[in-house]
Amino acid sequence: MTYVSFPMEKSVDFTAIGRLCIDLNANEINRPMEQTSTFTKYVGGSPANIAIGMSRLGMKTSFIGKIADDQMGRFIVDYLRRNDIDTSNVVTDCTGAVTGLAFTEIKSPTDCSILMYRDHVADLNLMPQEVQKELIAKTKMFLVSGTALAKSPSREAVFQALCYAKEQGAVIVFDLDYRPYTWKSPEETAVYYNLAAEKCDIILGTREEFDMMERFEQNPERSDRVTAAKWFDYSAKIVIIKHGKEGSIAYTQDGKSFRAKSFPAKVIKTFGAGDSYAAGFLYGLMQGWTIEASMEFGSAAACIVISSHSCSDAMPSAAQVHDYIERCNNGEITSS
Amino acid sequence: MTYVSFPMEKSVDFTAIGRLCIDLNANEINRPMEQTSTFTKYVGGSPANIAIGMSRLGMKTSFIGKIADDQMGRFIVDYLRRNDIDTSNVVTDCTGAVTGLAFTEIKSPTDCSILMYRDHVADLNLMPQEVQKELIAKTKMFLVSGTALAKSPSREAVFQALCYAKEQGAVIVFDLDYRPYTWKSPEETAVYYNLAAEKCDIILGTREEFDMMERFEQNPERSDRVTAAKWFDYSAKIVIIKHGKEGSIAYTQDGKSFRAKSFPAKVIKTFGAGDSYAAGFLYGLMQGWTIEASMEFGSAAACIVISSHSCSDAMPSAAQVHDYIERCNNGEITSS
Amino acid sequence: MTYVSFPMEKSVDFTAIGRLCIDLNANEINRPMEQTSTFTKYVGGSPANIAIGMSRLGMKTSFIGKIADDQMGRFIVDYLRRNDIDTSNVVTDCTGAVTGLAFTEIKSPTDCSILMYRDHVADLNLMPQEVQKELIAKTKMFLVSGTALAKSPSREAVFQALCYAKEQGAVIVFDLDYRPYTWKSPEETAVYYNLAAEKCDIILGTREEFDMMERFEQNPERSDRVTAAKWFDYSAKIVIIKHGKEGSIAYTQDGKSFRAKSFPAKVIKTFGAGDSYAAGFLYGLMQGWTIEASMEFGSAAACIVISSHSCSDAMPSAAQVHDYIERCNNGEITSS
Amino acid sequence: MTYVSFPMEKSVDFTAIGRLCIDLNANEINRPMEQTSTFTKYVGGSPANIAIGMSRLGMKTSFIGKIADDQMGRFIVDYLRRNDIDTSNVVTDCTGAVTGLAFTEIKSPTDCSILMYRDHVADLNLMPQEVQKELIAKTKMFLVSGTALAKSPSREAVFQALCYAKEQGAVIVFDLDYRPYTWKSPEETAVYYNLAAEKCDIILGTREEFDMMERFEQNPERSDRVTAAKWFDYSAKIVIIKHGKEGSIAYTQDGKSFRAKSFPAKVIKTFGAGDSYAAGFLYGLMQGWTIEASMEFGSAAACIVISSHSCSDAMPSAAQVHDYIERCNNGEITSS
């Protein structure tokens, strides 16, 4: 069964709105950051990673965001262009804001952390009047990243973009991507996440992210089914709840649920798993595949990313993902 | 025809959320404030005025808001209680915020202005977790005042209250009450006003307020009918657009429109006209009267308020309004 | 002995820098503010009161400050002009700041309190480049009020003004006038008060104010003599420490100390006592009177102010003060 | 002649107060940062560099500052300790502040720039009550870096430290180190720089930095002699004005001036030149050398730093500096 249908007459496959930032990945791994001395620079930010992933998978992709007027900002926009992403709605900040940074620390494959620089960042300065209605009007699938709701005026830009996307008939995806910094309180977060989720067709998040959204509600057993059901009363067709190592479950409007097959991987770090999964899954849906096939493809894409040093740079092509699945099926890849 | 039906089993007729402040009305009128020397203190704020108006008209009324922990705050809550308004959800601020002030200047009956003190005010500190779901659950009609959307965390409190009111089946009224101070930009205002209006059954505002909400839209002729039609696609049943001296028009879901009869008045000042109109009109609806009868009752209530020195203190009882209408009909009252 | 000598060739007797605000005095006294209903408007703020006092006493007076661009601001500047105070260095704010307010509550002659509005006030927006060096250059005595140090850019304006006054040879008076609101911490306050006091010839304050300044020092017995001695190592010639009802002590550079005679009064409220005392005392010094005679004159001026409803409006002329002293000496005035 | 004499009985040679941050130096040089991909992490910040320089030269050194409670902060304090710098007055921030960052870009040896991250940085959170009077009391030479004046509460911490240093008899050095970001206006900067400079024995800065301090003054020809003379009326004994490639001039209280001999260098970048110069010069003074000899030593130290990739890490030992001078004198080193 097809749960979402895409407006195929539109010319852009995928548009994301939100954060564009820089990852600074420690080159020396398996040690605390106090003991690292060099870092490599990559484009980062969850929606940027997903957009790069979609473009690598062959989707015609564009981005709505804001960059700092500095070397980091110019590096980001250059990288997006080199990856065939349309940046005509990537605006340059003129208030002296900086580019968000994420220094990554990989103490072990399962103990990774991030040191964030999110004060006065350009991406949260995107204004509602800077969002191009015309771009959203020609987009099949529109993705909102929750961190873009963290602060004004980016918060208003997202709500205005949602208004355009709803009105223009795009399939709307909400990647919860909740990061506590920047937000003033969990209550503030819950209110705006709920307001945004009401308008979305596909919602993806971890169990913990959905818990945060249920701050004012009753779901004492943290039931995934209760969580998903709420959104089917609004606009949702698919709700995916991620349980880390235990895998993800997709709930659909018709009361069904699906679990994805998982693949082995030689894990270097966990960063980027969610973004590559999202890109793979959404790509599958756009190909008209079943939920299960799309989830499987997402899982394999995630395995490729967590087996390498970067996030954005490691986003695979469709051929690479198919190849990875085949090699897993042949027993050529085993867990580390 | 009845456009809204009230959940008659509920025990509270009317609950308003929003600003509670102090009016300081110059005692010497018909001169600039530079030349006045004494002021009289009244409870003020649009939703406070409407709640006082509803209570005077005999409705069981409650209020959701926040007051400063000072003499002004205590004066406000005392006044509400003396007017039979339930204040169990009026919270006291503990951050050192102050009570909002409005010094009124009456240069002539038609040239009135307000000097506002709205920095660091207690009413905008209401938090979403302070809104009592139980109170909203037992309310027939719930009124939101737009100024409460001007700033966090009051903005979030309003959205959370709207969520409760929608879920619990109250008839929701949105009094636009737009005041430019406090807001950061007209775009920010438009985004949140639209998000709130989507959830409301009855929307009241001036033509200028609706123009502000249409900042991202196409309505070049500023057509009231176009404006109203948009909201009938969401939750609205009645949209009232006020044109100052030219009177108000009520649009209804079924494509009809209504104009109210107006009454003569010996005008002292224009402050409070909208609030008393709203109270009178909503009272009429709750009595099951027609739109026209409700509008007429609102107009007469407004005439009584603009003929006196205060706003809140002058809110009339039902008997006073009926009497005013009768005296007008008898030709006993003529314009000044 | 003369402790300070004035540059008699200069054309302006007295210039003050700092806060200009509005007092709203409850007309109904001897009750809490919750039970008052009308207020009378006066010009207020400690340095404003002292400047008005000096002008009433016949001194050629000017003021350096900033007013809001509103009716309250215009009322203030009009009042200063009507009191013969030069306002050529009273600047109008253009950032939307408001006029500071002080609502006074008189529960009893000895239980008075103030409800302050000090958020976003115009007076604290005075910038260093707005201070006219030329005005200070022609001033005999220059008074700084401590509240003007509470926030940038007014803080910088005061330090720049002190720099001009020192360089140009004015006698510099520091009226500590410490009000905890607006300041971020007592440590911040202590640092800037000490930096300013280093440059001043005459320092006036309460014991509690000097305690605050000694936050980083050793004066465990809170000795006035220790307190005063510190400042004689910098620029001070006279240090006056006020002990409320127990009266004031003036310490001088040569190791002497003086106590003022006090007078009976029919006290209405205590507000304004310090300001009228300061004006009377500084006037005496400028006449070449002894410390004792100047203090006595200040005490009598203070008695006149606390026997009336306002502060600024009640500031006496020299004839009134002399008359009050005479009547006290004749036994015509006794305490209430 | 000796211009400054040090309190030789004290146990700590040198204490600096101010910024502790991280330099991220692009490993790929002679290109814009858009084209670099890896960075190496070093301890940075002008006073940190000078303190490291002094310690390498054999001086018993301590530091007063604040670090973020994160991996960057811990890296900094570890590095200081490994360089024999006492960190007992390096406080850890507990407000979530971050470590300041400086990404360096070396387009060519003469075209270097810095991309700064200075929002919400830990170093500017140092509070006056955190400065240990006991540490300053046992210090011979105390150095203040101007950037620590940029914001509260660090600004107050510096003024309090200056108060202790003055009272306790340390020789006080003011390294102007003016960076426009963080400051609200040039007027604000000028006011606090002047207030601090009044209390200092040795003042070092560029001509442009002294221009900034003269914003409210008359020195139309930008005369170094006029600039220096002002400070001899306060506490200064030596004023050094730096003119970039044209070299530095030291003015002394007795009206003399001195120019330093310069040395050839194979320049990689200009960063760190001023800090190594300061360390070398101050070291010379503490050895009792003449002004000329001290300046020469400072120049040679600067040449060593600008010939290498880092700042802090390249700070030379005394033996290295002596060796460099000797090799220059022998013609073994020539300019690149």
XYZ file of N, CA, C and O in Angstrom, chain B residues 223-295:
292
model
N -10.021 42.993 0.732
C -11.417 42.595 0.750
C -11.736 41.848 2.045
O -11.106 40.847 2.384
N -12.752 42.329 2.750
C -13.198 41.665 3.977
C -13.668 40.242 3.681
O -13.438 39.326 4.461
N -14.313 40.087 2.544
C -14.870 38.781 2.219
C -13.746 37.756 1.994
O -13.826 36.622 2.469
N -12.685 38.185 1.288
C -11.520 37.312 1.073
C -10.888 36.970 2.422
O -10.534 35.825 2.697
N -10.745 37.971 3.238
C -10.152 37.778 4.563
C -10.932 36.738 5.356
O -10.354 35.787 5.894
N -12.225 36.931 5.429
C -13.055 36.032 6.240
C -13.036 34.607 5.676
O -12.923 33.630 6.420
N -13.105 34.512 4.350
C -13.217 33.197 3.700
C -12.065 32.280 4.087
O -12.248 31.080 4.316
N -10.860 32.844 4.162
C -9.695 32.032 4.521
C -9.945 31.249 5.805
O -9.608 30.072 5.904
N -10.526 31.917 6.796
C -10.631 31.291 8.121
C -11.730 30.243 8.194
O -11.668 29.339 9.031
N -12.707 30.354 7.305
C -13.755 29.321 7.286
C -13.178 27.979 6.814
O -13.744 26.927 7.091
N -12.019 28.023 6.113
C -11.348 26.768 5.736
C -10.664 26.117 6.935
O -10.273 24.957 6.873
N -10.444 26.863 7.968
C -9.890 26.286 9.205
C -11.059 26.024 10.162
O -11.967 25.287 9.827
N -11.084 26.711 11.309
C -12.100 26.386 12.318
C -13.192 27.434 12.474
O -14.151 27.216 13.214
N -13.048 28.578 11.803
C -13.914 29.708 12.121
C -15.366 29.511 11.697
O -15.646 28.883 10.675
N -16.265 30.047 12.526
C -17.689 30.093 12.194
C -18.131 31.541 11.987
O -19.043 31.818 11.210
N -17.514 32.464 12.741
C -17.858 33.895 12.629
C -16.566 34.703 12.591
O -15.669 34.473 13.405
N -16.480 35.630 11.636
C -15.331 36.546 11.579
C -15.880 37.967 11.569
O -16.688 38.305 10.694
N -15.460 38.758 12.551
C -15.946 40.144 12.607
C -14.808 41.089 12.275
O -13.744 41.040 12.886
N -15.045 41.938 11.296
C -14.034 42.908 10.871
C -14.565 44.300 11.189
O -15.635 44.699 10.722
N -13.785 45.016 12.013
C -14.232 46.318 12.499
C -13.626 47.446 11.670
O -12.430 47.421 11.372
N -14.475 48.406 11.304
C -14.026 49.532 10.480
C -14.221 50.853 11.211
O -14.641 51.832 10.603
N -13.911 50.863 12.499
C -13.998 52.111 13.267
C -15.369 52.733 13.180
O -16.380 52.058 13.386
N -15.404 54.007 12.819
C -16.664 54.745 12.757
C -17.653 54.166 11.759
O -18.856 54.352 11.889
N -17.117 53.479 10.720
C -18.008 52.906 9.711
C -18.706 51.646 10.204
O -19.498 51.047 9.479
N -18.374 51.227 11.399
C -19.050 50.065 11.962
C -18.399 48.744 11.604
O -17.385 48.689 10.897
N -18.987 47.662 12.107
C -18.403 46.342 11.965
C -19.248 45.487 11.045
O -20.454 45.680 10.935
N -18.558 44.488 10.425
C -19.303 43.512 9.640
C -18.965 42.129 10.165
O -17.793 41.823 10.399
N -19.987 41.321 10.367
C -19.773 39.934 10.773
C -20.001 39.048 9.569
O -21.043 39.136 8.907
N -18.993 38.205 9.277
C -19.134 37.221 8.213
C -19.355 35.866 8.866
O -18.773 35.582 9.905
N -20.170 35.047 8.229
C -20.415 33.717 8.780
C -20.078 32.656 7.745
O -20.048 32.928 6.527
N -19.831 31.477 8.295
C -19.439 30.307 7.532
C -20.316 30.017 6.314
O -19.851 29.452 5.332
N -21.567 30.393 6.408
C -22.495 30.078 5.324
C -22.532 31.163 4.252
O -23.425 31.182 3.413
N -21.540 32.083 4.313
C -21.440 33.075 3.247
C -22.236 34.346 3.494
O -22.223 35.261 2.673
N -22.916 34.422 4.622
C -23.698 35.628 4.901
C -22.840 36.705 5.568
O -21.746 36.428 6.054
N -23.352 37.927 5.609
C -22.689 38.976 6.377
C -23.738 39.856 7.022
O -24.865 39.980 6.534
N -23.356 40.447 8.137
C -24.291 41.229 8.962
C -23.631 42.519 9.401
O -22.452 42.535 9.741
N -24.430 43.574 9.420
C -23.954 44.869 9.933
C -24.762 45.229 11.162
O -25.971 45.006 11.187
N -24.093 45.812 12.122
C -24.798 46.163 13.344
C -25.388 47.557 13.238
O -24.829 48.444 12.603
N -26.523 47.723 13.891
C -27.112 49.038 14.092
C -26.223 49.791 15.088
O -25.639 49.168 15.992
N -26.075 51.107 14.903
C -25.265 51.824 15.891
C -26.141 52.792 16.682
O -27.271 53.095 16.288
N -25.579 53.261 17.792
C -26.333 54.125 18.709
C -25.602 55.437 18.931
O -24.375 55.490 18.831
N -26.341 56.466 19.278
C -25.686 57.737 19.611
C -25.028 57.646 20.988
O -25.398 56.798 21.802
N -24.021 58.516 21.215
C -23.362 58.532 22.518
C -22.716 59.885 22.750
O -22.310 60.560 21.798
N -22.651 60.291 24.016
C -21.923 61.519 24.367
C -20.497 61.096 24.704
O -20.156 60.822 25.859
N -19.644 61.080 23.675
C -18.326 60.452 23.781
C -17.356 61.272 24.622
O -17.169 62.466 24.391
N -16.726 60.639 25.590
C -15.621 61.256 26.323
C -14.293 60.823 25.711
O -13.401 61.621 25.490
N -14.181 59.559 25.433
C -12.949 59.021 24.832
C -13.284 57.714 24.130
O -14.343 57.152 24.360
N -12.370 57.258 23.268
C -12.655 56.052 22.490
C -12.137 54.774 23.152
O -12.515 53.682 22.749
N -11.263 54.918 24.166
C -10.717 53.711 24.812
C -11.823 52.805 25.324
O -12.790 53.277 25.920
N -11.635 51.524 25.167
C -12.555 50.575 25.783
C -13.738 50.215 24.916
O -14.488 49.286 25.241
N -13.903 50.922 23.788
C -15.051 50.656 22.920
C -15.034 49.202 22.434
O -16.038 48.491 22.508
N -13.870 48.768 21.953
C -13.759 47.410 21.414
C -14.004 46.345 22.465
O -14.627 45.310 22.187
N -13.501 46.575 23.667
C -13.639 45.565 24.719
C -15.098 45.425 25.161
O -15.593 44.316 25.383
N -15.786 46.555 25.302
C -17.179 46.472 25.740
C -18.049 45.901 24.606
O -18.987 45.140 24.865
N -17.695 46.253 23.371
C -18.390 45.662 22.231
C -18.255 44.144 22.261
O -19.234 43.399 22.110
N -17.015 43.681 22.460
C -16.768 42.238 22.458
C -17.572 41.552 23.553
O -18.220 40.519 23.322
N -17.537 42.128 24.757
C -18.279 41.516 25.861
C -19.772 41.444 25.530
O -20.417 40.400 25.699
N -20.315 42.546 25.024
C -21.739 42.578 24.700
C -22.105 41.576 23.615
O -23.097 40.834 23.723
N -21.302 41.527 22.582
C -21.575 40.631 21.462
C -21.503 39.162 21.898
O -22.400 38.356 21.600
N -20.439 38.821 22.625
C -20.268 37.422 23.042
C -21.373 37.016 24.029
O -21.855 35.886 24.008
N -21.765 37.961 24.883
C -22.879 37.707 25.803
C -24.142 37.357 25.014
O -24.838 36.373 25.312
N -24.396 38.146 23.973
C -25.565 37.895 23.128
C -25.543 36.496 22.526
O -26.531 35.747 22.592
N -24.390 36.134 21.961
C -24.266 34.790 21.360
C -24.573 33.705 22.387
O -25.224 32.708 22.078
N -24.059 33.920 23.623
C -24.264 32.898 24.655
C -25.727 32.816 25.085
O -26.151 31.808 25.662
N -26.483 33.908 24.844
C -27.909 33.875 25.145
C -28.687 33.194 24.017
O -29.915 33.050 24.108
N -28.009 32.866 22.932
C -28.699 32.252 21.801
C -29.339 33.277 20.884
O -30.143 32.941 20.028
N -28.969 34.563 21.045
C -29.530 35.600 20.182
C -28.958 35.486 18.775
O -27.922 34.861 18.553
N -29.589 36.198 17.847
C -29.050 36.247 16.483
C -27.770 37.084 16.466
O -27.479 37.826 17.406
N -27.036 36.936 15.362
C -25.831 37.756 15.184
C -26.199 39.236 15.277
O -25.532 40.014 15.963
N -27.274 39.631 14.575
C -27.648 41.055 14.569
C -27.960 41.556 15.979
O -27.499 42.625 16.395
N -28.735 40.788 16.709
C -29.107 41.210 18.066
C -27.879 41.288 18.964
O -27.739 42.212 19.786
N -26.973 40.337 18.779
C -25.762 40.337 19.594
C -24.891 41.540 19.276
O -24.322 42.182 20.165
N -24.803 41.851 17.987
C -23.998 43.007 17.584
C -24.611 44.300 18.123
O -23.897 45.199 18.564
